[in-house]
mmCIF file of C-alpha atoms in Angstrom:
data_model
loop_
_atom_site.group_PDB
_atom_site.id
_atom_site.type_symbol
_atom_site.label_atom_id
_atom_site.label_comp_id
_atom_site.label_asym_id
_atom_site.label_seq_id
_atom_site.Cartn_x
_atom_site.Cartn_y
_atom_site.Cartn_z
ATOM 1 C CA UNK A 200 -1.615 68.671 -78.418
ATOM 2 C CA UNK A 201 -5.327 67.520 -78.872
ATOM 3 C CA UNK A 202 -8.354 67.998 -76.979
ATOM 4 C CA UNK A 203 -9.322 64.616 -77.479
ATOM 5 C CA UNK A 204 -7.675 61.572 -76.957
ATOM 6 C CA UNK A 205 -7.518 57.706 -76.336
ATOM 7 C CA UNK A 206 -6.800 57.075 -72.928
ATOM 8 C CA UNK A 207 -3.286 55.292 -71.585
ATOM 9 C CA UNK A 208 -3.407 51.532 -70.998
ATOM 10 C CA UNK A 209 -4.106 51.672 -66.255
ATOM 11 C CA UNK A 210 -4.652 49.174 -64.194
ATOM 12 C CA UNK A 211 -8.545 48.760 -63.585
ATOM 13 C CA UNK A 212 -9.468 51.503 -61.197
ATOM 14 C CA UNK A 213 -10.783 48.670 -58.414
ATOM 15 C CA UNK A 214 -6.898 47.863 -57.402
ATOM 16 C CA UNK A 215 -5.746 48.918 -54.416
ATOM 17 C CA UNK A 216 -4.727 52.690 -55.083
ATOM 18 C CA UNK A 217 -1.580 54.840 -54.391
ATOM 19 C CA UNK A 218 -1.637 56.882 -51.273
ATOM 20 C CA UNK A 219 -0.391 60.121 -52.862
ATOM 21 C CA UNK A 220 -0.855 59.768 -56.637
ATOM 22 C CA UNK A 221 -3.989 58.170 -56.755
ATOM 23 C CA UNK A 222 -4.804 58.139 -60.658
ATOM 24 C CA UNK A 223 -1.555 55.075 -59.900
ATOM 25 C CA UNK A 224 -2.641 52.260 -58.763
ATOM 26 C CA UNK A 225 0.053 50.503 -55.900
ATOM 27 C CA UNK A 226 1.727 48.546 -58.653
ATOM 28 C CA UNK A 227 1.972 51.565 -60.365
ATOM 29 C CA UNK A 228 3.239 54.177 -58.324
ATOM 30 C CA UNK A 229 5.865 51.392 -57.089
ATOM 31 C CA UNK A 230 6.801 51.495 -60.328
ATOM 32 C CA UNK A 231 6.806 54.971 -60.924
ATOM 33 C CA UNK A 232 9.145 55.575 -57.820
ATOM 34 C CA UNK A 233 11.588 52.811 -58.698
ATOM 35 C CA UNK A 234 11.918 54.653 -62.008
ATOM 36 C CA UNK A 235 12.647 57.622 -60.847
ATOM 37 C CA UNK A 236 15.308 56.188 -58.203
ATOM 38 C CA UNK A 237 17.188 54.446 -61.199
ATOM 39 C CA UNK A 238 16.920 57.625 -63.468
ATOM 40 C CA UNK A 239 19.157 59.531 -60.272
ATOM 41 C CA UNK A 240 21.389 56.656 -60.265
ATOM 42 C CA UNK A 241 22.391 56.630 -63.533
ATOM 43 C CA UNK A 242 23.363 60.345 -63.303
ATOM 44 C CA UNK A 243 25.109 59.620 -60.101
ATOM 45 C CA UNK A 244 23.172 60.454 -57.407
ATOM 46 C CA UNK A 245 21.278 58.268 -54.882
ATOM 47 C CA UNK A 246 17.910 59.567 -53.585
ATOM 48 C CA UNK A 247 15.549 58.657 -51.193
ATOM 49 C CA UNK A 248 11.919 58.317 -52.177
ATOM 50 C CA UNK A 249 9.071 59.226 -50.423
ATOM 51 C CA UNK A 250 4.959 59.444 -51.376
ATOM 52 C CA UNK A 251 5.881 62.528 -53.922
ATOM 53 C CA UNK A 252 9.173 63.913 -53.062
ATOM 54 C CA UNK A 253 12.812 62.426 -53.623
ATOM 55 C CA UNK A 254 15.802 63.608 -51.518
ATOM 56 C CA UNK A 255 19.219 63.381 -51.725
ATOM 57 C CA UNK A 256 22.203 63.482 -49.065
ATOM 58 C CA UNK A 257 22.696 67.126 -49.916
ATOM 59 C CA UNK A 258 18.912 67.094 -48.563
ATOM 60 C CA UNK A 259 17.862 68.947 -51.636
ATOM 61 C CA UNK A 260 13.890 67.726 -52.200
ATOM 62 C CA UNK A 261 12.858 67.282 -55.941
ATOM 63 C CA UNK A 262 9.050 66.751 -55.906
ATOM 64 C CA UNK A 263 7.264 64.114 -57.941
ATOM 65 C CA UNK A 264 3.697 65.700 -58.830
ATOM 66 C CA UNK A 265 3.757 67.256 -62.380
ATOM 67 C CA UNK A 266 6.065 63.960 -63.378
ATOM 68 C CA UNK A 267 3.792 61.623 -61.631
ATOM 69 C CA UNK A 268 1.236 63.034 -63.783
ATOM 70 C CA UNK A 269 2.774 63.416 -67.156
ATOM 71 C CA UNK A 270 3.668 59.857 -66.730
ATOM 72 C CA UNK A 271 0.108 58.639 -65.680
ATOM 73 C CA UNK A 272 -1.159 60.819 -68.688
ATOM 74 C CA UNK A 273 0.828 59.719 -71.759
ATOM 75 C CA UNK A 274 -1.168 57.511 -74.127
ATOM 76 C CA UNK A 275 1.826 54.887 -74.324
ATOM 77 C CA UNK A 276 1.170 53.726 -71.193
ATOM 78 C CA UNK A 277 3.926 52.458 -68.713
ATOM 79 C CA UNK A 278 6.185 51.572 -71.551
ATOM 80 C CA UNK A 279 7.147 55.079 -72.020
ATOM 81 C CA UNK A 280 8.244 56.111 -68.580
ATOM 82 C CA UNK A 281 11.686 55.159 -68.688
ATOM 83 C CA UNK A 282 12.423 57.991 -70.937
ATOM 84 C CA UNK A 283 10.066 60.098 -69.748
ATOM 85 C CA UNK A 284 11.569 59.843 -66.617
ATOM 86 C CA UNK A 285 15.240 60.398 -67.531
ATOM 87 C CA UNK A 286 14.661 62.964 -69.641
ATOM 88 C CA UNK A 287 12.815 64.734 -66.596
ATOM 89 C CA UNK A 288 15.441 64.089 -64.294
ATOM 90 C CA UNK A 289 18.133 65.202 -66.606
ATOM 91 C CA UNK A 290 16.822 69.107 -67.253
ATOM 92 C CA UNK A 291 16.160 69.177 -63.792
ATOM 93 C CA UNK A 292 19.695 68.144 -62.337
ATOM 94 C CA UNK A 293 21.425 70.415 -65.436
ATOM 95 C CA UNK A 294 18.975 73.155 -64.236
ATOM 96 C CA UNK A 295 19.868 72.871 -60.421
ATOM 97 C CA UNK A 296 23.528 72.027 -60.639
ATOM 98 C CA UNK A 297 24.402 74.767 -63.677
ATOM 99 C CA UNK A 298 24.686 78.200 -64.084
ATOM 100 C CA UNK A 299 22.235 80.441 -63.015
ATOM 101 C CA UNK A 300 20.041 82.409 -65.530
ATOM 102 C CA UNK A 301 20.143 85.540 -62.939
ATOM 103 C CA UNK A 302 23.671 85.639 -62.748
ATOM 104 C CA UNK A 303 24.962 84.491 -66.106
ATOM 105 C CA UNK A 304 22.158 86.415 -68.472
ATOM 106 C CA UNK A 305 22.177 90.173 -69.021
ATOM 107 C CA UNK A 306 19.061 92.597 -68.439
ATOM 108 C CA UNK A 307 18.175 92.401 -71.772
ATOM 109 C CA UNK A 308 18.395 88.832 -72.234
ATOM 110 C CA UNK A 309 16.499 88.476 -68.566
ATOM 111 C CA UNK A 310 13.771 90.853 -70.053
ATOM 112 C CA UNK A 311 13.669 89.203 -73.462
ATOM 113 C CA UNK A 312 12.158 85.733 -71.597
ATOM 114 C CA UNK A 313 10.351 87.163 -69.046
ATOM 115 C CA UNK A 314 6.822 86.253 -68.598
ATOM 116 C CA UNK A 315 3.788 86.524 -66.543
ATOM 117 C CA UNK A 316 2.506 83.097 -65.246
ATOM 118 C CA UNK A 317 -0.477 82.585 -63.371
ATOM 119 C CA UNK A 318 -0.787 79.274 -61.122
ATOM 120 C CA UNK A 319 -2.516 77.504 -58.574
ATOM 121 C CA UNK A 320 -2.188 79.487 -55.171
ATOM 122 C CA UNK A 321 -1.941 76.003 -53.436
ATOM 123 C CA UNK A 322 1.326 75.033 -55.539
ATOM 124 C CA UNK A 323 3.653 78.152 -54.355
ATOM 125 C CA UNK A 324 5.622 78.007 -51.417
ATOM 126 C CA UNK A 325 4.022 78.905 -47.641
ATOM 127 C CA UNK A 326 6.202 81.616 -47.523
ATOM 128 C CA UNK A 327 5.992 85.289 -48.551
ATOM 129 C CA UNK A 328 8.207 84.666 -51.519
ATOM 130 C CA UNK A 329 5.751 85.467 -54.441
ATOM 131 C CA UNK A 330 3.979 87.929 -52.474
ATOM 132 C CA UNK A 331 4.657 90.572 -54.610
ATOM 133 C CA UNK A 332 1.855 88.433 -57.467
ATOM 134 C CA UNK A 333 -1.519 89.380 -58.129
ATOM 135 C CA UNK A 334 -4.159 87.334 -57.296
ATOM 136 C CA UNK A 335 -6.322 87.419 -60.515
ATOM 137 C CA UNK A 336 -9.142 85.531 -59.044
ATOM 138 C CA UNK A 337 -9.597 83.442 -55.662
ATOM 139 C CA UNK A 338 -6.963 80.498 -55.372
ATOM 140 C CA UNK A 339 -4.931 81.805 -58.130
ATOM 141 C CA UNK A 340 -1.867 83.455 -58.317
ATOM 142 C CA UNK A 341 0.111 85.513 -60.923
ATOM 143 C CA UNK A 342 3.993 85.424 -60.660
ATOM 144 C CA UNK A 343 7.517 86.727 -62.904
ATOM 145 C CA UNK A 344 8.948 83.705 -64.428
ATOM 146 C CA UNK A 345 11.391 83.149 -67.217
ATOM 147 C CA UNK A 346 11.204 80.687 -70.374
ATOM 148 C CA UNK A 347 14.213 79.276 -70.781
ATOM 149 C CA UNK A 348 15.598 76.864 -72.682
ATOM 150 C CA UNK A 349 14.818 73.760 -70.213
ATOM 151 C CA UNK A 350 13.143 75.091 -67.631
ATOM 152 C CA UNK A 351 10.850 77.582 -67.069
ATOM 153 C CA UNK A 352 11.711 79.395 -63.646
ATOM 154 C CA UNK A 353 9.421 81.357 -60.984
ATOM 155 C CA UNK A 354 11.217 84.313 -60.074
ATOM 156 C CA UNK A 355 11.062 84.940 -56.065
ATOM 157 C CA UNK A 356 10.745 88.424 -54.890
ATOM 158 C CA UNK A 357 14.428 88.403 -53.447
ATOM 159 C CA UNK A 358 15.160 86.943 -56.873
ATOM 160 C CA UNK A 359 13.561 90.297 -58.324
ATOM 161 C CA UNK A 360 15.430 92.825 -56.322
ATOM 162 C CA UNK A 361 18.233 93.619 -58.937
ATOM 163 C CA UNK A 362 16.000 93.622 -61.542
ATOM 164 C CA UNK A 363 14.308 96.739 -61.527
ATOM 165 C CA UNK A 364 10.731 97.576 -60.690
ATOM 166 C CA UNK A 365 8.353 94.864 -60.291
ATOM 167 C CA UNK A 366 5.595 96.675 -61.927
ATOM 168 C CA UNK A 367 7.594 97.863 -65.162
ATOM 169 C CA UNK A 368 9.206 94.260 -65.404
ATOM 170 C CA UNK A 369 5.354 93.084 -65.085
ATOM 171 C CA UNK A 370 4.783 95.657 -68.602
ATOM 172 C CA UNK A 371 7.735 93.643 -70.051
ATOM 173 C CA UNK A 372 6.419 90.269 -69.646
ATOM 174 C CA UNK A 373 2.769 91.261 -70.636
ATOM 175 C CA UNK A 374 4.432 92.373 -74.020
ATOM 176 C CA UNK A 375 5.951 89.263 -74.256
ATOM 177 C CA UNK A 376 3.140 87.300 -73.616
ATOM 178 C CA UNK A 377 0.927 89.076 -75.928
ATOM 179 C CA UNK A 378 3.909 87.860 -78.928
ATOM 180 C CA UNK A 379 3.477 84.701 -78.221
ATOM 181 C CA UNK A 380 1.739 82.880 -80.938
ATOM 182 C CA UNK A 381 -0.536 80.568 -81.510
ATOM 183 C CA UNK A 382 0.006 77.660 -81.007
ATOM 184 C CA UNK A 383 -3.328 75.758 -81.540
ATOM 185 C CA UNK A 384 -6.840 76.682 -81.572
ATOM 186 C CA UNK A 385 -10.208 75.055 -81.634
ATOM 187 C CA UNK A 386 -13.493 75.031 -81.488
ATOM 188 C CA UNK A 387 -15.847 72.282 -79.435
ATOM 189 C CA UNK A 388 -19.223 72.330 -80.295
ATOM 190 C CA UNK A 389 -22.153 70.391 -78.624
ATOM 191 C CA UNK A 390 -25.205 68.702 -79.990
ATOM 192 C CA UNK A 391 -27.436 72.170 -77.812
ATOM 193 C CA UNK A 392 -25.676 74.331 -79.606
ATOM 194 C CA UNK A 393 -23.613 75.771 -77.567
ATOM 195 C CA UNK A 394 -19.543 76.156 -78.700
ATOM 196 C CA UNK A 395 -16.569 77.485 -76.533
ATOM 197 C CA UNK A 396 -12.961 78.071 -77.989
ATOM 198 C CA UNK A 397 -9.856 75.807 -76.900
ATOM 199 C CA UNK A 398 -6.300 77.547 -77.270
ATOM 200 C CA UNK A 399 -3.481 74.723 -76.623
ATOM 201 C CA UNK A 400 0.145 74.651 -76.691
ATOM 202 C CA UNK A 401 2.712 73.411 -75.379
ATOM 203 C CA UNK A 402 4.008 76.353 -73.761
ATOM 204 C CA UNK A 403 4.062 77.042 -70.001
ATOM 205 C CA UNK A 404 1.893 80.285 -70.860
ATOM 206 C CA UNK A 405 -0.729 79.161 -72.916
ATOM 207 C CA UNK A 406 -3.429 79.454 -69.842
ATOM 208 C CA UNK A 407 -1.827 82.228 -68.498
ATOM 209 C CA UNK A 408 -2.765 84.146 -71.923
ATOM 210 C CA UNK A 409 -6.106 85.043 -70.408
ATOM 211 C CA UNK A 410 -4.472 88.152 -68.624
ATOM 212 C CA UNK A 411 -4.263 89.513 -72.468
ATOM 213 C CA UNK A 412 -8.469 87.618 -73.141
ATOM 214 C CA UNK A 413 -9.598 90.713 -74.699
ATOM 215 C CA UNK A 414 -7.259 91.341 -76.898
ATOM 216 C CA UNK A 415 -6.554 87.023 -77.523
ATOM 217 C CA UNK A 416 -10.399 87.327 -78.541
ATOM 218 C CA UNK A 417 -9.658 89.746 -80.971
ATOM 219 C CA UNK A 418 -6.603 88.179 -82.342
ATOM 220 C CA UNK A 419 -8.097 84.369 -83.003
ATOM 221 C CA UNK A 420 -12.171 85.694 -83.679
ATOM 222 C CA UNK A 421 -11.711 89.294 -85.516
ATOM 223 C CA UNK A 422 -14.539 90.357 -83.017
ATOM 224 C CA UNK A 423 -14.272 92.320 -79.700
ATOM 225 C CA UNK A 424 -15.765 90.925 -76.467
ATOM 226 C CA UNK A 425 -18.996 92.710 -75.502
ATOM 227 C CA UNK A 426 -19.123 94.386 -72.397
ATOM 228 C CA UNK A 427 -20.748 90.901 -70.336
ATOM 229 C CA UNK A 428 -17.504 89.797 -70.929
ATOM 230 C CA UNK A 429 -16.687 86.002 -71.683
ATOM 231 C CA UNK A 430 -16.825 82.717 -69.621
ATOM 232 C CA UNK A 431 -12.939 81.533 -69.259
ATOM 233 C CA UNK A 432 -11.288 77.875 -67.947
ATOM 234 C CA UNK A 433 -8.161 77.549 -67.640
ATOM 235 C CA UNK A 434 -7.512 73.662 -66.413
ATOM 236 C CA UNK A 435 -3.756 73.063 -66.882
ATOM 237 C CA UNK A 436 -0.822 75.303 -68.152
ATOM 238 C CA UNK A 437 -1.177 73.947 -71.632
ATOM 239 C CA UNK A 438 -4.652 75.173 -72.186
ATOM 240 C CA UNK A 439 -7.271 77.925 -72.513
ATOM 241 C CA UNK A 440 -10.969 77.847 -72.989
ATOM 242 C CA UNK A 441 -12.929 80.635 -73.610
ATOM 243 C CA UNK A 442 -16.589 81.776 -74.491
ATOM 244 C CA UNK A 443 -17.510 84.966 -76.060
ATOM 245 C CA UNK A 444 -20.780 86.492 -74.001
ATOM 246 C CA UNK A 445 -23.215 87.593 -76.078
ATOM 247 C CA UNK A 446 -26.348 85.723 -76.038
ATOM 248 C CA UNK A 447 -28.337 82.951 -73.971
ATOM 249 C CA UNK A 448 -26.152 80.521 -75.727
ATOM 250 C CA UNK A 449 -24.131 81.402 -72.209
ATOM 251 C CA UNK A 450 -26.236 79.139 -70.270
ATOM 252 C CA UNK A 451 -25.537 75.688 -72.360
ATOM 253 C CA UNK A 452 -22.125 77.079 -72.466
ATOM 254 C CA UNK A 453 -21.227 77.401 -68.605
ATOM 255 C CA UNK A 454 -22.504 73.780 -67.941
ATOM 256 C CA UNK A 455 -20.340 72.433 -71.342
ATOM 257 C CA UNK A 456 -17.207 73.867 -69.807
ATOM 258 C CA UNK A 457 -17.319 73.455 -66.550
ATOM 259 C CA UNK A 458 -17.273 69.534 -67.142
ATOM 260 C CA UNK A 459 -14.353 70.570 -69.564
ATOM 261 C CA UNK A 460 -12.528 72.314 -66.689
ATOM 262 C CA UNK A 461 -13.063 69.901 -64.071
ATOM 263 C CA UNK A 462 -12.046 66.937 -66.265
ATOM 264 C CA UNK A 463 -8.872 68.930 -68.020
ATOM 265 C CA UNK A 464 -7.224 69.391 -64.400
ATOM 266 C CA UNK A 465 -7.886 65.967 -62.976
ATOM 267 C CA UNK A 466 -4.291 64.524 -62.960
ATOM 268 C CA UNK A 467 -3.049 67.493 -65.146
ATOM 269 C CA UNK A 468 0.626 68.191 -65.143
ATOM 270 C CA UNK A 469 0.780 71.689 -64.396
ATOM 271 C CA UNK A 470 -2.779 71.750 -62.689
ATOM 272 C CA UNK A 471 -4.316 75.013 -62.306
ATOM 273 C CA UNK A 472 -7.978 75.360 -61.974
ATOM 274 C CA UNK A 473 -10.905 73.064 -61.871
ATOM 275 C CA UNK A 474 -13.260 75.900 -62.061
ATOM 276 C CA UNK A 475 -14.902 78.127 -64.661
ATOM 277 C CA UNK A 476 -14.847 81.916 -64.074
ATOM 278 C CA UNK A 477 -16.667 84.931 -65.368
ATOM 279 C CA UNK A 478 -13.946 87.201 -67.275
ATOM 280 C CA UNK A 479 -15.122 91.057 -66.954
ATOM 281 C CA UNK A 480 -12.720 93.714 -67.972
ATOM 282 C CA UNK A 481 -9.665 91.585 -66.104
ATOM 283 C CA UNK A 482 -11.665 90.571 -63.236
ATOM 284 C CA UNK A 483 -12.245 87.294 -62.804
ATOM 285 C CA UNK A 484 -15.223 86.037 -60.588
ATOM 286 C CA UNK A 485 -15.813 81.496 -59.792
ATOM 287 C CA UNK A 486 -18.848 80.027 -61.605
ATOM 288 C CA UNK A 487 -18.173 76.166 -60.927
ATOM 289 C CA UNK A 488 -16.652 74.686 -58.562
ATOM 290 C CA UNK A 489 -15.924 70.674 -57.733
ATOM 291 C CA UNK A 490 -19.032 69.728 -55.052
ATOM 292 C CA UNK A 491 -19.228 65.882 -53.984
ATOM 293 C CA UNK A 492 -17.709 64.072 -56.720
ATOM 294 C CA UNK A 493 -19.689 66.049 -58.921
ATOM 295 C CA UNK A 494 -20.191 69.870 -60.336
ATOM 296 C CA UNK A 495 -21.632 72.792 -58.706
ATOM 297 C CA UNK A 496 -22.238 76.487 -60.476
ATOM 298 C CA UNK A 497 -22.174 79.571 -58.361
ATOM 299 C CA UNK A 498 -23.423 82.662 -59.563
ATOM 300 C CA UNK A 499 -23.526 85.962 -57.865
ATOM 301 C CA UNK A 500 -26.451 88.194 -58.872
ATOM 302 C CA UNK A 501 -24.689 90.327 -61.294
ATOM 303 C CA UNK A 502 -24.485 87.007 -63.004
ATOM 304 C CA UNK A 503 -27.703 85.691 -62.761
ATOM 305 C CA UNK A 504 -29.076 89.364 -63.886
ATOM 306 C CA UNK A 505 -26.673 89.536 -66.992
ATOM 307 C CA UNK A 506 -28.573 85.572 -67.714
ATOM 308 C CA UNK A 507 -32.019 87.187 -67.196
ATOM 309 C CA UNK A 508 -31.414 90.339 -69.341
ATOM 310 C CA UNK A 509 -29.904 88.207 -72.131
ATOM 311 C CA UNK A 510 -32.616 85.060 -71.884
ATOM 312 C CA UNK A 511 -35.486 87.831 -72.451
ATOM 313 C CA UNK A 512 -33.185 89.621 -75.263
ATOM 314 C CA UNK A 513 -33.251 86.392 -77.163
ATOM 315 C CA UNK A 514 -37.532 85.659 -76.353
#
């Protein structure tokens, strides 16, 4: 999975656009949805679509976002949807219509893919089902889920309440997510001077590997963060930016990845953040944030003190 890539073939962004996807244009997210109707059909179900949900007569509701955009986002271009598409609808209706994992797996095999997975607040459920997650910083979320072998699913807390204690089955899947490996790894560089580090992969977890920065930092640089800490972006599920704090270099930095942020979770699949934060010993405080079409950094003044202490350091 690259950082950098040639765009998919669109319609010119002056057509008429789609009123819920609108990276589609009309033509396109007619398309889209007349896809995803046939895909149902030809595993024998009808659905009804709607701007980004299908239902069927059962009134189960599968929604249409993170396919929408992993559609939108492959470089084939329309051309690839089809299968795209089926193969979606496929792991979903398999995942839905099979077995459980909770009742068919044993502890151990329950524990074994369990994982911490931290999301966008605004994609869980209004109700007090994953109240039991932290919130690692503001509009984020961090809930159970488990890896398996098509799916990777969010574990409710009813869905927790044979399991054992949420806060030893949280120790679990921080061990597992600190196994993980690495998947890809690289470094962007820009003509001030200033670098940050990309992790990628196509795992669900790869952004949610900055609950385990300091010792990630460790693992891919063979140097420990200083106490300021490191800037961190984490723009989609499949990605993880980081920079190490330790001179004025953070300045250049912060404006480099905030455009990085804001333009890796445009239209992501698996959206998370548009923002960069300011990783201290876990705690995560906003930097950036999206402000009129544009970008707009926030700093508190811990921030702006750590800048002025580190600016006259390097005079």
């Amino acid at each position: 999975m690259g950082l950098f890539r040639r765009g998919p073939k669109r319609d010119p962004r002056d057509l008429a656009r789609d009123g819920e996807f609108g990276f589609f244009s009309e033509r396109e997210g007619g398309v889209f949805r007349s896809q995803v109707r046939q895909a149902f059909a030809e595993k024998g179900l009808e659905v009804t679509a709607y701007a980004g949900v299908v239902t069927d007569s059962a009134g189960r509701q599968f929604g249409l976002g993170n396919l929408a955009a992993v559609c939108h986002r492959d470089r084939r271009g329309e051309r690839s949807w089809p299968a795209l598409i089926r193969d979606h609808v496929g792991k979903v209706l398999r995942t839905m219509d099979g077995p459980q994992p909770l009742e068919i797996l044993s502890a151990d095999e329950i524990r074994a893919c369990l994982y911490p997975r931290v999301v966008a607040q605004e994609t869980l459920p209004a109700s007090d089902s994953f109240r039991y997650g932290r919130a690692p910083a503001p509009g984020l979320r961090e809930v159970l889920a488990l890896d398996l072998p098509e799916a990777v699913q969010m574990l409710s807390e009813d869905s927790l309440t044979d399991l054992g204690d949420v806060a030893e089955l949280r120790i679990r899947a921080m061990n597992n997510l600190r196994a993980l490996p690495v998947e890809g790894h690289e470094t962007v560089r820009r003509g001030d001077g200033s670098a940050f580090e990309v992790l990628l992969g196509d795992s669900f977890f790869t952004a949610s590997r900055v609950l385990v920065l300091d010792e990630l930092v460790q693992r891919l640089m063979g140097i420990e963060l200083t106490p300021d800490g490191a800037l961190v972006a984490l723009p989609f599920r499949h990605q993880l930016a980081f920079h190490r704090i330790h001179d004025a270099q953070v300045v250049p930095a912060l404006q480099a990845m905030a455009q990085f942020a804001a333009a890796g979770h445009e239209d992501a699949a698996g959206a998370i953040s548009p923002r960069v934060f300011w990783w201290r010993r876990g705690v995560m405080t906003p930097l950036s944030e999206p402000s009129g079409g544009g970008l707009r950094v926030v700093a508190d003044a811990d921030f702006q003190a750590m800048l002025e202490r580190l600016v006259q350091d390097d005079a």
